[in-house]
CSV table of C-alpha atoms in Angstrom, one decimal:
chain,number,residue,atom,x,y,z
N,271,UNK,CA,10.3,-29.7,-84.7
N,272,UNK,CA,8.2,-31.5,-87.3
N,273,UNK,CA,8.0,-35.1,-87.9
N,274,UNK,CA,8.7,-34.4,-91.6
N,275,UNK,CA,12.3,-33.5,-90.7
N,276,UNK,CA,12.8,-37.0,-89.2
N,277,UNK,CA,11.1,-38.7,-92.1
N,278,UNK,CA,13.5,-36.8,-94.5
N,279,UNK,CA,16.4,-37.9,-92.4
N,280,UNK,CA,15.3,-41.5,-92.5
N,281,UNK,CA,15.0,-41.3,-96.3
N,282,UNK,CA,18.5,-39.6,-96.5
N,283,UNK,CA,20.2,-42.5,-94.7
N,284,UNK,CA,18.5,-45.1,-96.9
N,285,UNK,CA,15.6,-46.1,-94.6
N,286,UNK,CA,11.9,-46.5,-95.3
N,287,UNK,CA,9.9,-44.4,-92.9
N,288,UNK,CA,6.8,-46.4,-93.6
N,289,UNK,CA,8.2,-49.8,-92.5
N,290,UNK,CA,6.6,-51.2,-89.3
N,291,UNK,CA,9.5,-50.5,-86.9
N,292,UNK,CA,9.8,-46.9,-88.1
N,293,UNK,CA,6.1,-45.8,-88.4
N,294,UNK,CA,6.1,-44.0,-85.0
N,295,UNK,CA,9.8,-43.1,-85.0
N,296,UNK,CA,9.3,-39.5,-86.2
N,297,UNK,CA,6.8,-38.8,-83.4
N,298,UNK,CA,9.1,-40.4,-80.8
N,299,UNK,CA,12.2,-38.6,-82.1
N,300,UNK,CA,10.5,-35.2,-82.0
N,301,UNK,CA,9.3,-35.9,-78.4
N,302,UNK,CA,12.8,-36.9,-77.4
N,303,UNK,CA,14.3,-33.8,-79.0
N,304,UNK,CA,11.9,-31.6,-77.0
N,305,UNK,CA,13.4,-33.2,-73.8
N,306,UNK,CA,17.0,-33.3,-75.0
N,307,UNK,CA,17.0,-29.7,-76.1
N,308,UNK,CA,14.8,-28.3,-73.3
N,309,UNK,CA,17.6,-26.0,-72.2
N,310,UNK,CA,16.7,-23.5,-75.0
N,311,UNK,CA,13.4,-22.8,-73.3
N,312,UNK,CA,14.8,-22.0,-69.9
N,313,UNK,CA,17.1,-19.4,-68.4
N,314,UNK,CA,19.0,-19.2,-65.1
N,315,UNK,CA,16.6,-16.4,-64.0
N,316,UNK,CA,13.8,-19.0,-64.2
N,317,UNK,CA,15.4,-21.1,-61.4
N,318,UNK,CA,17.8,-19.0,-59.3
N,319,UNK,CA,15.8,-17.9,-56.4
N,320,UNK,CA,18.3,-16.5,-53.8
N,321,UNK,CA,18.2,-16.5,-50.0
N,322,UNK,CA,20.4,-14.7,-47.4
N,323,UNK,CA,23.7,-16.4,-46.7
N,324,UNK,CA,23.3,-15.5,-43.0
N,325,UNK,CA,27.1,-15.0,-42.8
N,326,UNK,CA,28.0,-18.4,-44.4
N,327,UNK,CA,31.2,-17.8,-46.4
N,328,UNK,CA,32.7,-21.2,-47.1
N,329,UNK,CA,32.6,-23.4,-50.2
N,330,UNK,CA,29.2,-24.7,-51.3
N,331,UNK,CA,29.8,-27.7,-53.6
N,332,UNK,CA,27.5,-30.1,-55.4
N,333,UNK,CA,29.6,-32.8,-57.0
N,334,UNK,CA,29.0,-35.7,-59.3
N,335,UNK,CA,26.0,-34.1,-61.0
N,336,UNK,CA,25.1,-36.4,-63.8
N,337,UNK,CA,24.9,-34.6,-67.1
N,338,UNK,CA,24.6,-35.2,-70.8
N,339,UNK,CA,24.6,-33.0,-73.8
N,340,UNK,CA,24.8,-33.1,-77.6
N,341,UNK,CA,27.9,-32.1,-79.3
N,342,UNK,CA,27.3,-29.2,-81.6
N,343,UNK,CA,29.8,-30.4,-84.1
N,344,UNK,CA,28.5,-34.0,-84.8
N,345,UNK,CA,25.1,-34.0,-82.9
N,346,UNK,CA,26.3,-37.0,-80.9
N,347,UNK,CA,26.0,-37.3,-77.2
N,348,UNK,CA,28.5,-36.6,-74.5
N,349,UNK,CA,27.9,-37.4,-70.9
N,350,UNK,CA,29.6,-37.4,-67.5
N,351,UNK,CA,29.5,-35.5,-64.3
N,352,UNK,CA,29.8,-31.9,-63.3
N,353,UNK,CA,31.1,-30.4,-60.0
N,354,UNK,CA,29.7,-27.0,-59.3
N,355,UNK,CA,30.8,-24.8,-56.4
N,356,UNK,CA,30.6,-21.2,-55.2
N,357,UNK,CA,31.7,-19.2,-52.1
N,358,UNK,CA,28.7,-17.1,-51.1
N,359,UNK,CA,28.8,-13.3,-50.8
N,360,UNK,CA,25.5,-12.2,-49.3
N,361,UNK,CA,23.3,-14.8,-51.1
N,362,UNK,CA,22.9,-18.5,-51.5
N,363,UNK,CA,20.6,-20.7,-53.6
N,364,UNK,CA,19.0,-24.1,-52.9
N,365,UNK,CA,21.5,-26.9,-53.8
N,366,UNK,CA,19.2,-28.5,-56.4
N,367,UNK,CA,19.5,-25.3,-58.3
N,368,UNK,CA,23.1,-26.1,-59.1
N,369,UNK,CA,22.0,-29.3,-60.8
N,370,UNK,CA,19.2,-27.5,-62.6
N,371,UNK,CA,21.7,-24.8,-63.8
N,372,UNK,CA,23.8,-27.6,-65.4
N,373,UNK,CA,20.7,-29.0,-67.1
N,374,UNK,CA,19.7,-25.7,-68.6
N,375,UNK,CA,23.0,-25.3,-70.4
N,376,UNK,CA,23.8,-28.9,-71.1
N,377,UNK,CA,20.4,-29.6,-72.8
N,378,UNK,CA,21.4,-27.7,-75.9
N,379,UNK,CA,23.7,-28.3,-78.7
N,380,UNK,CA,27.0,-27.5,-76.9
N,381,UNK,CA,30.6,-27.9,-76.4
N,382,UNK,CA,31.8,-28.9,-72.9
N,383,UNK,CA,33.9,-25.9,-72.4
N,384,UNK,CA,31.0,-23.5,-72.9
N,385,UNK,CA,28.7,-25.3,-70.4
N,386,UNK,CA,31.2,-24.7,-67.6
N,387,UNK,CA,31.6,-21.1,-68.6
N,388,UNK,CA,27.9,-20.5,-68.8
N,389,UNK,CA,27.3,-22.1,-65.4
N,390,UNK,CA,30.0,-20.0,-63.6
N,391,UNK,CA,28.9,-16.8,-65.4
N,392,UNK,CA,25.3,-17.4,-64.3
N,393,UNK,CA,26.4,-17.9,-60.7
N,394,UNK,CA,28.5,-14.8,-60.8
N,395,UNK,CA,25.7,-12.7,-62.3
N,396,UNK,CA,22.8,-13.9,-60.1
N,397,UNK,CA,24.5,-14.7,-56.8
N,398,UNK,CA,27.5,-12.3,-56.9
N,399,UNK,CA,29.6,-14.8,-54.9
N,400,UNK,CA,33.2,-14.5,-54.0
N,401,UNK,CA,33.9,-17.2,-56.6
N,402,UNK,CA,32.3,-19.9,-58.7
N,403,UNK,CA,33.6,-23.1,-60.3
N,404,UNK,CA,32.4,-25.7,-62.7
N,405,UNK,CA,34.6,-28.8,-63.5
N,406,UNK,CA,33.2,-31.2,-66.0
N,407,UNK,CA,34.4,-34.7,-66.8
N,408,UNK,CA,32.7,-36.3,-69.8
N,409,UNK,CA,32.9,-39.0,-72.4
N,410,UNK,CA,32.3,-37.9,-76.0
N,411,UNK,CA,30.6,-40.2,-78.4
N,412,UNK,CA,32.2,-38.3,-81.3
N,413,UNK,CA,35.5,-39.6,-80.0
N,414,UNK,CA,34.3,-43.1,-79.3
N,415,UNK,CA,31.8,-43.9,-82.1
N,416,UNK,CA,33.6,-42.2,-85.0
N,417,UNK,CA,36.8,-40.5,-85.9
N,418,UNK,CA,39.7,-41.4,-83.6
N,419,UNK,CA,37.8,-44.1,-81.8
N,420,UNK,CA,39.3,-43.8,-78.4
N,421,UNK,CA,37.0,-45.8,-76.1
N,422,UNK,CA,38.4,-44.8,-72.7
N,423,UNK,CA,39.0,-41.1,-73.2
N,424,UNK,CA,37.5,-38.6,-70.8
N,425,UNK,CA,37.6,-34.8,-71.4
N,426,UNK,CA,38.0,-32.6,-68.3
N,427,UNK,CA,37.3,-28.9,-68.4
N,428,UNK,CA,37.2,-26.2,-65.8
N,429,UNK,CA,35.8,-22.7,-65.5
N,430,UNK,CA,37.0,-20.8,-62.4
N,431,UNK,CA,35.9,-17.3,-61.4
N,432,UNK,CA,36.7,-15.0,-58.6
N,433,UNK,CA,38.7,-16.4,-55.7
N,434,UNK,CA,38.9,-19.9,-57.3
N,435,UNK,CA,40.9,-18.3,-60.1
N,436,UNK,CA,42.7,-15.7,-58.0
N,437,UNK,CA,43.7,-17.7,-54.8
N,438,UNK,CA,45.6,-21.0,-55.0
N,439,UNK,CA,44.4,-22.0,-51.5
N,440,UNK,CA,40.8,-21.7,-52.5
N,441,UNK,CA,41.4,-23.7,-55.7
N,442,UNK,CA,43.3,-26.4,-53.7
N,443,UNK,CA,40.5,-26.7,-51.1
N,444,UNK,CA,37.9,-27.1,-53.9
N,445,UNK,CA,39.9,-29.8,-55.7
N,446,UNK,CA,40.5,-31.7,-52.4
N,447,UNK,CA,36.7,-31.6,-51.7
N,448,UNK,CA,35.9,-32.8,-55.3
N,449,UNK,CA,38.4,-35.6,-55.0
N,450,UNK,CA,37.3,-36.7,-51.5
N,451,UNK,CA,35.3,-39.9,-51.6
């Protein structure tokens, strides 16, 4: 990312990049982009160290994972929470890795549906669990700031794999755990 891109953007919207309040903006924007889009430089293999499940075969759930991303259609933010679960086969991972996995995929230009699918696909590939799930609830600024202007709308998506898709009882238990406060 170059600061020239940001200066050109400022010019395109009618601003003056040399005015006092904007002098350092190109540098700050490039720095923020490096953080916002850091998911492009990481892969699940970078973080998913596995351990023996030692016979544990029940749902592992990390819920209310704060997440944000940038809509690939309008380059506006969307944010909310993700609930990520799996039922171990022979392997487990540290619980923080579920949050890091969400970050890897959400810190890219994205659509919400794809994030959930990428999270569950990575879990199925690296852990080979009996099932994996990712439910995301998010508010989209492209819905709130422009276009239809619906201020209280929340989009909910799910990606279910293995037993969470195949067995209603597993799906119901997962949803009960997510909704339990």
